[in-house]
Coordinates of C-alpha atoms in Angstrom, one line a residue:
X1 CA 0.0 0.0 0.0
X2 CA 1.4 3.4 -0.9
X3 CA 2.3 6.0 1.7
X4 CA -0.5 8.4 0.8
X5 CA -3.1 5.7 0.9
X6 CA -1.9 4.4 4.2
X7 CA -1.8 7.9 5.7
X8 CA -5.3 8.6 4.5
X9 CA -6.6 5.4 6.1
X10 CA -4.7 6.2 9.3
X11 CA -6.3 9.7 9.5
X12 CA -9.7 8.2 8.8
X13 CA -9.2 5.8 11.8
X14 CA -7.6 8.3 14.1
X15 CA -9.9 11.3 13.6
X16 CA -12.9 9.9 11.7
X17 CA -15.3 12.7 12.7
X18 CA -13.0 15.7 12.0
X19 CA -13.6 17.7 8.8
X20 CA -11.1 17.0 6.0
X21 CA -12.8 18.7 3.1
X22 CA -15.3 21.5 2.7
X23 CA -17.0 22.8 -0.5
X24 CA -18.3 26.3 -0.3
X25 CA -20.4 26.5 -3.5
X26 CA -22.8 23.7 -2.4
X27 CA -22.1 24.1 1.3
X28 CA -21.0 20.5 1.9
X29 CA -18.3 19.0 4.1
X30 CA -16.8 15.5 4.5
X31 CA -15.1 14.0 7.5
X32 CA -11.8 12.0 7.2
X33 CA -13.8 8.8 7.4
X34 CA -16.2 10.0 4.6
X35 CA -13.3 11.2 2.5
X36 CA -11.5 7.9 2.7
X37 CA -14.7 6.0 1.6
X38 CA -15.3 8.6 -1.2
X39 CA -11.8 8.1 -2.6
X40 CA -12.4 4.3 -2.8
X41 CA -15.7 4.9 -4.5
X42 CA -14.1 7.1 -7.1
X43 CA -11.4 4.5 -7.6
X44 CA -14.1 2.0 -8.4
X45 CA -15.7 4.5 -10.7
X46 CA -12.4 4.9 -12.6
X47 CA -12.2 1.2 -13.2
X48 CA -15.9 1.0 -14.2
X49 CA -15.0 3.5 -16.9
X50 CA -12.1 1.4 -18.0
X51 CA -9.4 3.7 -16.6
X52 CA -6.7 1.4 -15.3
X53 CA -3.4 1.7 -13.4
X54 CA -0.7 3.4 -15.4
X55 CA -3.2 5.2 -17.7
X56 CA -3.9 8.9 -17.9
X57 CA -7.1 11.0 -17.6
X58 CA -7.4 14.6 -18.7
X59 CA -9.8 16.5 -16.4
X60 CA -11.5 19.7 -17.7
X61 CA -13.0 20.8 -14.4
X62 CA -13.1 24.0 -12.3
X63 CA -12.3 24.2 -8.7
X64 CA -14.6 21.7 -7.1
X65 CA -14.7 19.0 -4.4
X66 CA -15.0 16.5 -7.3
X67 CA -11.8 17.7 -8.9
X68 CA -9.7 17.3 -5.8
X69 CA -11.2 13.9 -4.8
X70 CA -10.7 12.5 -8.3
X71 CA -7.0 13.5 -7.9
X72 CA -6.8 11.7 -4.6
X73 CA -8.3 8.6 -6.1
X74 CA -5.8 8.8 -9.0
X75 CA -3.0 8.8 -6.4
X76 CA -4.4 5.8 -4.5
X77 CA -5.1 3.7 -7.5
X78 CA -2.1 4.5 -9.8
X79 CA -3.7 6.8 -12.4
X80 CA -2.1 9.9 -13.9
X81 CA -4.3 13.0 -13.7
X82 CA -3.6 15.7 -16.3
X83 CA -5.8 18.7 -15.6
X84 CA -6.5 21.5 -18.0
X85 CA -8.4 24.7 -17.2
X86 CA -12.0 24.8 -18.4
X87 CA -11.2 28.3 -19.6
X88 CA -8.7 27.0 -22.0
X89 CA -9.2 27.6 -25.7
X90 CA -10.0 24.5 -27.9
X91 CA -6.6 24.9 -29.5
X92 CA -5.0 24.6 -26.0
X93 CA -7.1 21.6 -25.1
X94 CA -6.3 20.1 -28.5
X95 CA -2.5 20.5 -27.9
X96 CA -2.8 19.0 -24.4
X97 CA -4.8 16.0 -25.5
X98 CA -2.3 15.2 -28.2
X99 CA 0.6 15.4 -25.7
X100 CA -1.0 13.5 -22.9
X101 CA -2.9 10.9 -25.0
X102 CA -5.4 10.0 -22.2
X103 CA -7.5 7.0 -21.8
X104 CA -10.4 9.2 -20.8
X105 CA -11.6 12.8 -20.6
X106 CA -13.5 13.9 -17.5
X107 CA -15.7 17.0 -17.9
X108 CA -18.7 18.6 -16.3
X109 CA -22.1 17.8 -17.7
X110 CA -22.6 21.4 -18.8
X111 CA -19.4 21.4 -20.8
X112 CA -20.8 21.6 -24.4
X113 CA -17.6 20.7 -26.2
X114 CA -17.3 17.3 -27.8
X115 CA -14.0 15.4 -28.1
X116 CA -15.3 12.6 -30.3
X117 CA -12.6 13.1 -32.9
X118 CA -10.0 11.9 -30.4
X119 CA -11.7 8.5 -30.0
X120 CA -11.2 8.8 -26.3
X121 CA -13.8 7.9 -23.7
X122 CA -15.7 11.1 -22.5
X123 CA -16.9 10.9 -18.9
X124 CA -19.4 13.5 -17.7
X125 CA -20.0 14.2 -14.0
X126 CA -22.3 16.4 -12.1
X127 CA -20.6 19.1 -10.0
X128 CA -23.2 19.2 -7.2
X129 CA -21.1 17.7 -4.4
X130 CA -23.5 14.8 -4.2
X131 CA -21.2 12.3 -5.9
X132 CA -24.1 10.4 -7.3
X133 CA -22.0 9.4 -10.3
X134 CA -19.6 7.3 -8.2
X135 CA -22.0 6.0 -5.5
X136 CA -22.2 2.3 -5.2
X137 CA -18.8 1.6 -6.8
X138 CA -16.4 -0.7 -5.0
X139 CA -12.9 -1.4 -6.1
X140 CA -12.0 -5.1 -5.7
X141 CA -8.4 -4.9 -6.8
X142 CA -5.5 -4.1 -4.4
X143 CA -3.9 -0.8 -4.3
X144 CA -0.5 -0.4 -6.0
X145 CA 2.0 2.3 -6.6
X146 CA 1.0 6.0 -6.4
X147 CA -0.5 7.7 -9.4
X148 CA 1.0 11.0 -10.8
X149 CA 0.1 14.5 -11.6
X150 CA 0.8 15.9 -15.1
X151 CA 0.8 19.7 -15.4
X152 CA 1.6 22.1 -18.2
X153 CA 4.8 24.2 -18.1
X154 CA 5.7 26.6 -20.9
X155 CA 9.5 26.8 -20.2
X156 CA 11.1 29.3 -22.6
X157 CA 9.2 28.5 -25.7
X158 CA 5.7 29.5 -24.7
X159 CA 4.4 26.1 -25.9
X160 CA 3.0 24.1 -23.0
X161 CA 4.8 20.8 -22.2
X162 CA 3.8 18.1 -19.9
X163 CA 5.6 18.0 -16.5
X164 CA 4.9 14.8 -14.6
X165 CA 5.2 14.5 -10.8
X166 CA 5.1 11.2 -9.0
X167 CA 2.3 11.7 -6.6
X168 CA 4.1 9.7 -3.9
X169 CA 6.9 12.3 -4.0
X170 CA 4.4 15.1 -3.9
X171 CA 2.9 13.6 -0.8
X172 CA 6.3 13.2 0.8
X173 CA 7.1 16.8 0.0
X174 CA 3.8 17.8 1.6
X175 CA 4.7 16.0 4.8
X176 CA 8.2 17.5 4.8
X177 CA 6.6 21.0 4.4
X178 CA 4.4 20.3 7.4
X179 CA 7.4 19.1 9.4
X180 CA 9.2 22.4 8.6
X181 CA 6.1 24.3 9.8
X182 CA 4.7 22.2 12.7
X183 CA 2.6 25.1 13.9
X184 CA 0.3 24.6 10.9
X185 CA -0.8 21.1 11.8
X186 CA -4.5 20.8 11.8
X187 CA -5.0 24.0 10.0
X188 CA -7.9 25.0 7.7
X189 CA -6.9 26.4 4.4
X190 CA -8.9 28.4 1.7
X191 CA -8.4 26.6 -1.6
X192 CA -8.8 29.4 -4.1
X193 CA -5.9 28.5 -6.4
X194 CA -6.7 26.9 -9.8
X195 CA -7.0 23.1 -9.7
X196 CA -5.8 23.0 -13.3
X197 CA -2.3 23.6 -11.9
X198 CA -0.2 22.5 -9.0
X199 CA -1.3 25.3 -6.6
X200 CA -4.9 24.0 -6.1
X201 CA -4.0 20.3 -6.0
X202 CA -0.7 20.3 -4.1
X203 CA -0.3 23.6 -2.1
X204 CA -3.9 23.8 -1.1
X205 CA -4.9 20.1 -1.6
X206 CA -2.3 17.7 -0.4
X207 CA -0.5 20.0 2.1
X208 CA -3.5 20.7 4.3
X209 CA -4.3 16.9 4.4
X210 CA -0.7 16.0 5.1
X211 CA -1.0 18.1 8.3
X212 CA -4.2 16.4 9.4
X213 CA -6.1 19.6 8.7
X214 CA -8.7 20.6 6.1
X215 CA -9.1 22.5 2.9
X216 CA -12.1 24.6 1.8
X217 CA -12.8 24.5 -1.9
X218 CA -14.0 27.8 -3.3
X219 CA -14.0 29.2 -6.9
X220 CA -10.7 30.3 -8.3
X221 CA -9.6 33.7 -7.0
X222 CA -10.8 36.7 -9.2
X223 CA -10.9 40.4 -8.9
X224 CA -14.3 40.3 -7.2
X225 CA -12.9 38.0 -4.4
X226 CA -11.0 41.0 -2.8
X227 CA -14.2 42.6 -1.5
X228 CA -15.5 39.7 0.6
X229 CA -12.2 37.9 1.2
X230 CA -12.0 38.5 4.9
X231 CA -15.7 37.8 5.5
X232 CA -15.2 34.4 3.9
X233 CA -12.1 33.7 5.9
X234 CA -14.1 34.4 9.1
X235 CA -17.2 32.6 8.1
X236 CA -15.4 29.4 7.0
X237 CA -13.1 29.5 10.1
X238 CA -10.0 29.5 7.9
X239 CA -6.8 29.9 10.0
X240 CA -4.0 29.4 7.4
X241 CA -3.7 31.6 4.4
X242 CA -1.9 30.9 1.1
X243 CA -1.3 34.2 -0.7
X244 CA 0.4 35.4 -3.9
X245 CA 1.8 38.9 -4.4
X246 CA -1.1 40.0 -6.5
X247 CA -3.6 39.1 -3.8
X248 CA -1.4 40.8 -1.1
X249 CA -1.4 44.0 -3.1
X250 CA -5.1 43.8 -3.8
X251 CA -6.0 43.3 -0.2
X252 CA -3.8 46.2 0.7
X253 CA -5.6 48.3 -1.9
X254 CA -9.0 47.7 -0.3
X255 CA -7.7 47.6 3.3
X256 CA -9.6 50.8 4.3
X257 CA -12.9 48.9 3.8
X258 CA -11.9 46.6 6.7
X259 CA -12.5 48.1 10.1
X260 CA -9.8 48.0 12.8
X261 CA -12.2 45.9 15.0
X262 CA -12.7 43.3 12.2
X263 CA -9.0 43.2 11.5
X264 CA -8.5 42.3 15.1
X265 CA -10.9 39.5 14.9
X266 CA -9.2 38.1 11.8
X267 CA -5.7 38.4 13.3
X268 CA -6.7 36.4 16.3
X269 CA -8.3 33.7 14.0
X270 CA -5.5 33.4 11.4
X271 CA -2.3 31.7 12.5
X272 CA -0.2 33.0 9.7
X273 CA 0.0 33.1 5.9
X274 CA 2.2 31.5 3.3
X275 CA 3.3 33.6 0.4
X276 CA 4.8 32.4 -2.9
X277 CA 4.7 31.9 -6.7
X278 CA 6.4 35.2 -7.5
X279 CA 8.8 37.7 -5.9
X280 CA 7.5 40.4 -3.6
X281 CA 9.3 43.4 -2.2
X282 CA 10.0 43.5 1.5
X283 CA 8.1 46.8 2.1
X284 CA 4.8 45.4 0.7
X285 CA 5.2 42.3 2.8
X286 CA 5.8 44.3 6.0
X287 CA 3.0 46.7 5.2
X288 CA 0.6 43.8 5.0
X289 CA 1.8 42.3 8.3
X290 CA 1.4 45.7 10.1
X291 CA -2.0 46.3 8.6
X292 CA -3.5 42.9 9.3
X293 CA -1.2 41.7 12.1
X294 CA -0.7 38.4 10.2
X295 CA 2.8 37.2 9.6
X296 CA 3.7 36.2 6.0
X297 CA 6.1 33.3 5.5
X298 CA 7.5 33.5 2.0
X299 CA 8.5 30.3 0.2
X300 CA 10.4 29.6 -3.0
X301 CA 10.1 26.6 -5.3
X302 CA 9.8 25.5 -8.9
X303 CA 7.1 23.7 -10.8
X304 CA 9.7 20.9 -11.3
X305 CA 10.9 20.6 -7.7
X306 CA 8.1 21.9 -5.4
X307 CA 9.6 23.8 -2.4
X308 CA 13.3 24.6 -2.1
X309 CA 13.2 27.0 0.9
X310 CA 10.8 28.8 3.2
X311 CA 10.7 31.3 5.9
X312 CA 9.8 30.1 9.4
X313 CA 7.8 31.9 12.1
X314 CA 9.5 34.8 13.9
X315 CA 12.4 35.1 11.4
X316 CA 11.4 38.6 10.3
X317 CA 14.5 40.1 12.1
X318 CA 16.9 38.4 9.6
X319 CA 15.0 39.4 6.5
X320 CA 16.9 41.5 3.9
X321 CA 16.0 43.6 0.9

């Protein structure tokens, strides 16, 4: 049994009633015990749709509980998941399908595009958090090696190329990240990064689970998200943030709309925030920390390697420009 699968089963046994996954759009949540069962059901659903160990699926799905749990089932049952954004052009999807050569394409029922020309099984699912499409499935075969995640990277040519991560290594990286940040164990994260890339599936999918915490799936961050960001953080009881420089700057731009009293409430709820994906100047980082009284821990990594380094708590005195 692979490490991820064993760890998931252990968490389901150790904290069966604790929340592991929440979905904001349909206001649903799943405990660790329920998530473990759901992953097995999706594994059976994959096999029922003739998706077998070592094969690939292309998912054309938005941020949703279904997207993340399909990824977890792929890890447990040895399938490669190659997500592509539902906002992609047909030319981009065409290029991706030709490179990945999947055994199946998973899409939402309201996706009107047909991929019949590729002679690949099209699998439609309802994104209602009910998981009726996989209910009743049971996988009889034993678990094997971890699956993998295939993401696009443009490199220097601007033409997307497949980058494949062994999901067992991603899970190991998640656990090492938590070991480096023990104060984040059991944290609840807001999953607002795109699940068509590594941020939504690894940073805000696997890492929260590796720490025995939970992740709250919400729509991908947009310009409108700035105006109710802190209200959502409070309502959903999120206590660990994962920010990028554009979000930090945007929150600073609308900071005056947040009262001092409410900032105090938020600062007592949120433990700290991770910050990455792009460089940020030290002044902006410090201004955010002073405004919201939330420490930002900057990290650095590559799509090819995951994390290379990260700030730790209370290291702000040794920061440099």
